[in-house]
Coordinates of C-alpha atoms in Angstrom, one line a residue:
M1 CA -31.4 75.4 -103.5
S2 CA -29.9 76.9 -100.6
D3 CA -30.9 78.8 -97.3
T4 CA -29.1 80.6 -94.6
V5 CA -29.5 79.0 -91.2
L6 CA -28.7 80.5 -87.7
I7 CA -27.8 77.6 -85.5
P8 CA -29.1 78.5 -81.7
G9 CA -26.8 78.6 -79.0
G10 CA -24.7 81.0 -77.3
R11 CA -22.1 81.4 -80.1
D12 CA -23.0 83.2 -83.5
V13 CA -22.9 80.0 -85.8
R14 CA -24.3 80.3 -89.3
A15 CA -24.7 77.8 -92.0
T16 CA -25.9 77.2 -95.4
L17 CA -28.5 74.3 -95.8
D18 CA -28.2 72.9 -99.4
T19 CA -31.3 71.1 -100.2
A20 CA -31.9 68.1 -102.6
A21 CA -35.1 69.4 -103.9
S22 CA -35.9 72.8 -105.3
D23 CA -39.1 73.3 -103.2
A24 CA -37.7 72.6 -99.6
S25 CA -36.8 75.0 -97.1
A26 CA -34.8 75.1 -93.8
D27 CA -38.3 74.9 -91.9
A28 CA -39.8 72.2 -93.8
P29 CA -37.2 70.0 -95.7
S30 CA -38.4 67.5 -98.0
A31 CA -35.5 65.2 -97.8
D32 CA -35.5 63.0 -94.6
A33 CA -31.7 62.9 -94.2
V34 CA -28.8 65.6 -94.1
V35 CA -25.1 65.7 -93.8
V36 CA -23.7 68.3 -91.4
A37 CA -20.4 69.2 -92.9
C38 CA -17.7 70.8 -90.7
P39 CA -15.1 73.4 -92.2
P40 CA -11.2 73.4 -91.7
H41 CA -9.3 75.6 -89.6
P42 CA -10.9 79.2 -89.1
Q43 CA -7.9 80.8 -88.4
Q44 CA -6.3 79.7 -91.7
R45 CA -9.5 80.9 -93.7
G46 CA -11.4 77.7 -93.3
H47 CA -15.2 78.3 -94.0
R48 CA -18.4 76.7 -95.0
G49 CA -17.7 77.6 -98.5
D50 CA -14.5 75.5 -98.9
E51 CA -14.3 73.6 -102.0
R52 CA -14.2 70.3 -100.4
L53 CA -17.3 71.1 -98.4
V54 CA -19.1 72.3 -101.4
A55 CA -18.2 69.1 -103.4
V56 CA -19.5 66.8 -100.6
S57 CA -22.7 68.7 -100.7
D58 CA -23.1 68.7 -104.4
A59 CA -22.7 65.0 -104.4
V60 CA -24.9 64.0 -101.5
T61 CA -27.8 66.4 -102.6
D62 CA -27.4 64.6 -106.0
R63 CA -28.3 61.6 -104.0
G64 CA -31.4 63.2 -102.5
V65 CA -29.6 64.0 -99.0
D66 CA -29.4 67.7 -97.8
C67 CA -26.3 69.1 -96.5
L68 CA -25.8 71.6 -93.8
R69 CA -22.4 73.6 -93.9
F70 CA -21.7 76.0 -91.1
D71 CA -19.2 78.3 -89.8
Y72 CA -17.8 78.2 -86.5
G73 CA -18.3 80.9 -84.0
D74 CA -15.6 83.3 -82.4
W75 CA -12.0 81.0 -82.2
D76 CA -12.1 79.0 -79.1
E77 CA -9.2 76.9 -79.3
G78 CA -11.1 73.9 -80.6
Y79 CA -13.7 73.7 -77.7
G80 CA -16.1 76.1 -78.7
E81 CA -15.9 74.6 -82.5
T82 CA -16.8 71.3 -81.3
T83 CA -19.7 72.7 -79.5
D84 CA -20.8 74.4 -82.6
A85 CA -20.7 71.1 -84.5
D86 CA -22.5 69.5 -81.6
R87 CA -25.2 72.2 -81.8
A88 CA -25.5 71.9 -85.5
V89 CA -26.2 68.2 -85.2
G90 CA -28.8 68.7 -82.8
W91 CA -30.5 71.4 -85.1
A92 CA -30.4 68.8 -87.8
R93 CA -31.8 66.2 -85.5
E94 CA -34.9 68.2 -84.9
R95 CA -35.7 68.4 -88.4
Y96 CA -34.3 65.2 -90.1
D97 CA -34.9 61.4 -89.5
R98 CA -31.1 60.7 -90.3
V99 CA -28.0 62.7 -89.9
G100 CA -24.6 62.2 -90.9
L101 CA -21.5 64.1 -90.2
F102 CA -18.5 65.2 -92.4
G103 CA -15.4 67.4 -91.8
F104 CA -12.1 68.3 -93.5
S105 CA -8.7 68.6 -91.7
F106 CA -9.4 70.6 -88.3
G107 CA -13.3 70.0 -89.3
G108 CA -12.3 66.4 -89.6
T109 CA -11.1 66.1 -86.1
V110 CA -14.0 68.3 -84.8
A111 CA -16.6 65.6 -86.8
L112 CA -14.7 62.8 -84.8
V113 CA -14.9 64.3 -81.6
A114 CA -18.5 65.5 -81.9
A115 CA -19.7 61.9 -83.3
A116 CA -18.1 60.4 -80.1
S117 CA -21.1 61.8 -77.9
R118 CA -23.6 61.4 -80.7
P119 CA -24.6 57.5 -81.1
E120 CA -27.7 58.5 -82.9
L121 CA -25.5 59.5 -85.9
T122 CA -26.2 57.4 -89.0
G123 CA -22.6 57.8 -90.3
V124 CA -19.4 59.9 -89.9
C125 CA -16.8 60.7 -92.5
A126 CA -13.5 62.6 -91.5
L127 CA -11.2 64.0 -94.3
A128 CA -7.6 64.3 -93.5
P129 CA -8.4 64.8 -89.8
T130 CA -5.6 65.9 -87.5
A131 CA -4.8 64.0 -84.4
R132 CA -5.7 66.6 -81.9
L133 CA -7.7 70.0 -81.8
N134 CA -6.0 71.0 -78.3
P135 CA -4.4 69.1 -75.3
D136 CA -7.7 67.9 -74.3
T137 CA -9.4 67.0 -77.7
D138 CA -8.1 63.7 -79.0
A139 CA -9.6 62.4 -82.4
V140 CA -7.6 59.0 -81.9
E141 CA -9.6 58.3 -78.6
A142 CA -12.8 59.4 -80.2
L143 CA -12.4 56.8 -82.9
G144 CA -12.6 54.2 -80.2
D145 CA -15.7 55.7 -78.8
I146 CA -17.5 55.9 -82.3
V147 CA -16.8 52.5 -82.8
D148 CA -18.1 51.1 -79.6
R149 CA -21.3 52.9 -80.1
G150 CA -21.8 51.4 -83.4
V151 CA -21.6 54.3 -85.6
P152 CA -20.3 53.8 -89.1
V153 CA -17.2 55.6 -89.7
R154 CA -14.7 56.0 -92.6
V155 CA -11.4 58.0 -92.6
L156 CA -10.1 59.7 -95.8
Y157 CA -6.5 60.9 -96.2
A158 CA -3.9 62.2 -98.6
A159 CA -0.9 60.0 -99.1
R160 CA 1.4 63.1 -99.4
D161 CA 0.0 65.3 -96.7
S162 CA 2.7 67.0 -94.9
T163 CA 0.3 69.5 -93.5
A164 CA -1.8 67.6 -91.0
D165 CA -1.0 65.1 -88.4
W166 CA -3.3 62.4 -89.8
E167 CA -1.1 59.4 -89.3
P168 CA -2.1 58.3 -85.7
V169 CA -5.9 58.6 -87.0
V170 CA -5.4 56.4 -89.8
E171 CA -3.3 54.0 -87.7
R172 CA -5.9 53.6 -85.0
A173 CA -8.6 53.3 -87.5
T174 CA -6.6 50.4 -89.1
E175 CA -6.6 48.8 -85.5
L176 CA -10.2 49.2 -85.0
G177 CA -11.0 47.8 -88.4
V178 CA -12.3 51.3 -89.6
E179 CA -12.3 51.7 -93.6
T180 CA -9.8 54.1 -94.8
V181 CA -9.4 55.7 -98.1
A182 CA -6.1 57.1 -99.3
F183 CA -5.9 59.7 -102.1
E184 CA -2.6 60.3 -104.0
S185 CA -2.7 63.8 -103.1
D186 CA -1.4 66.4 -100.7
H187 CA -3.5 68.0 -97.8
F188 CA -5.6 70.3 -100.2
F189 CA -6.8 67.4 -102.5
V190 CA -6.0 70.0 -105.5
G191 CA -8.1 68.6 -108.6
R192 CA -9.5 65.8 -106.7
S193 CA -12.3 67.4 -104.8
G194 CA -15.1 66.1 -106.8
K195 CA -13.7 62.5 -106.1
V196 CA -13.5 63.3 -102.5
G197 CA -17.2 64.3 -102.7
E198 CA -18.1 61.1 -104.4
A199 CA -16.1 59.0 -102.0
V200 CA -17.9 60.6 -98.9
A201 CA -21.5 60.3 -100.6
A202 CA -20.6 56.7 -101.6
F203 CA -20.4 56.0 -98.0
L204 CA -23.0 58.2 -96.2
G205 CA -25.6 58.3 -99.1
P206 CA -26.7 54.8 -98.8
R207 CA -26.9 54.9 -95.1
L208 CA -28.6 58.2 -95.0
R209 CA -31.3 57.4 -97.7
D210 CA -32.1 53.8 -96.4
G211 CA -31.5 54.2 -92.8
S212 CA -29.0 51.3 -92.7

């Protein structure tokens, strides 16, 4: 079951809450954990219905975890979009015991940057993240902050990706001992969305269900 959610704040941020139980609602979810999912670049038609986000949602809801897929507000060079993710996490924290964060491409970078100031997160997964959103927002630096705060993190990437500047993120993750997962794919993971969803759910699912 899915509900439409309006994320509070100064920007128009709308989301879809996919619930693991058919009798749940946005006001009274039956699951005690959720994954917040950040879409790819909004100026390149990225939105909450992106097939990689839907695949992650399907995989985590199958494991008893809800998923909140949101759209960014008006384009703001990555600054407002990071705020949107933080507010979506805040919304989730008010309703769930445990919150995980996921993002794809631009959204993967948003997820990493937002997670750097959210030590209460249970886990973070970034799929094909770009190294930067803008001159002030660096996913490579954010990775170090996430690790310092003890938040589990996994970086997934496509070995044949020539679209996103993902290499610096993966290199830094390797230096920090962060788990990385490579897919033999291009940036769009054509035909592999299901496997992406399972890889994300395999990492976040047990942590979100068990709190460990």
